[in-house]
Structure formats: C-alpha cells, structure tokens
Amino acid sequence: MNDISILFAVAAGMLSFLSPCIFPLLPAYVANLTGSYVSGDKLIISKRTLIMRSILFILGFTVVFMMMGASASVIGQAFAANRGIIEKVSGLLIIMFGLQTAGLLNLRFLMFQKKWETKGSKGSWHSFVVGLAFGTGWTPCVGLALSSILLLAGSTETMSSGILLLLFYSLGLGIPFLLISFLLTKSLKVMTKVNKLLPRLSAINGWILIVLGLLLFTGQLQKLSAWLAAIAPPIL
C-alpha cells in the first residue's frame, strides 16, 4: 500500500460517482433507498432516515468491493513470481479501460451491465441489501474504474493492502453519495449544475486511468510513491 495508489483509488471512486451512468440516477436511488418523494424543488425525507439508510447502502457495496479486493490480492500473490508480467498486463488493461472511459475507444464488450432485483419491505436493512446488489451488479462506467482498481489491488504484495485499496475506492464513491443526497433535500438544482459537467468528468476519469495504467506498466508507480513519501507524511 502506498500513497499514490490510495489517491488513485479515492479519485477513481469520486469520478465513478460522478459518471454519466450513476449521477443522473441519484434522485431515483435516494428515493428507492429512503422512501422519500419530491415536493417542489427538493426531496422530502427526515435527515436521520436519509443518513442512516445512505450509510447502510454505502456499507453494502463497500463489503462487496473489499471482498473483491481480497480476492484480487490472493490471485496476484499466487503469481508473485511473475509480478512484473502481471503489472505490465494490468497496466495495458487499465490503459484500455481509460481510453474507453474517455470516449477514445468504443468497445461494446466492455459496456456490460448486471442487475439485481431486490424485493421485500423497504426498511433500513433494505438499503444494505441494495448496496450489496449495487456492488455485485455495477453499471458499465463504474465497472471500468472498479476493474482498474482491482487490477491495481492484484499487484499489491499483501491481502490487507488490496482490501484497504478497495476501502478507499468505496469511500471515494460513498462520501459524495452521502453529501449530494443531503443536498437534494435542500434543492434539486445541484443535479442540473453537475449534469452539465458530466462529459468532462468522464474524460477526466478516463485520463486518470490512462496515467495509472502507464505508471503501472512502466514500473514508475513505486518510484513515484517513494518520491512522494520522501516529501510528505504518509497517508497510512
């Protein structure tokens, strides 16, 4: 685990949240999770219910992502003797994902999507179940960024590092979700303002993945991390 990997994970999580596949659907997500409704120019829901159910939703997909991180790390450790090859292959794949996200490629097989249907009463724990479903059946935009972080987790030396990497990705995705959900109880206008920026944010997300892939492929990720560690206190 190193500082630059953590920064990439958090940035990928935040930009995944702001992707065209997720952000425009946020009011529908929040309404489904909390049972809220629109009145005038805002969502009507108690702040306590909103916070509790949003946190449970975030915990749901965080559990799934951290399990994925553990699995990726175990697989990576199984091929530790060929770590150099794994890093180069992972770097190339991340570059391809970045080009797709930035709109420079249009490979249909990368735009897959799974869906889970959740049934039952919509109590607090329904939000946790929806979070599990979201983590298991992510949308295409999130899938590319998440897959890139999983490839990075596969190149880590320990399982705990892979798990923590996906934890930071989940925080990058979950904290903006909580903040924007709260803002929607004040006004829905925030959606209109951010929606205008989504194409640019998607391009930024793509270029971040491209840079990450290049650093991993060329072996410069560790060198950059060592340089940052020398000039600033470590995050962990």
C-alpha angles and dihedrals in degrees: 000000000000138000098253092051090052091050091050090049094050092045091049090050094050094046090045088059090050093049120121088246095060115021100060089054094052098103090052091048092050093046091051093047098045106025089238126151137206119256120173106324102337146054115263112220136120113264092232093054092045094051096043096048094042090053091049090050090050091048089052097058092036090060091051094046093048090051088052089050091052091050093048091050093050091051091047092050090051088063096038092130088063097041092131092057092045091053092050094047091045090048092053092048092049090050089052091049090049093051089050093049092047090053094246091116130038107198109164095201089065092057096075124143136192126198134200123199113214119201136183136063116336099234125142095283090053085073091056091050091049088051090054089049092048091050092049098044104034122177121253097261094051091042094063095049093042092048089052092053090046089054088051089049089052089060094054121105100230137038092235090058091053092048093049091048090057090044090059091046088053091049090051089053098038105045094057088047090056094045096047091045088057091048090053088065086061100042140338091218090092087071092057093049096048094041089066090060098047098097091052092045090051090053091049090051090052094050091048088056091047091053091047091051093049092049092049094045094049094042092241095121094083092044092051090048091051091050092050091047089055094055102035139034113265120258091228 
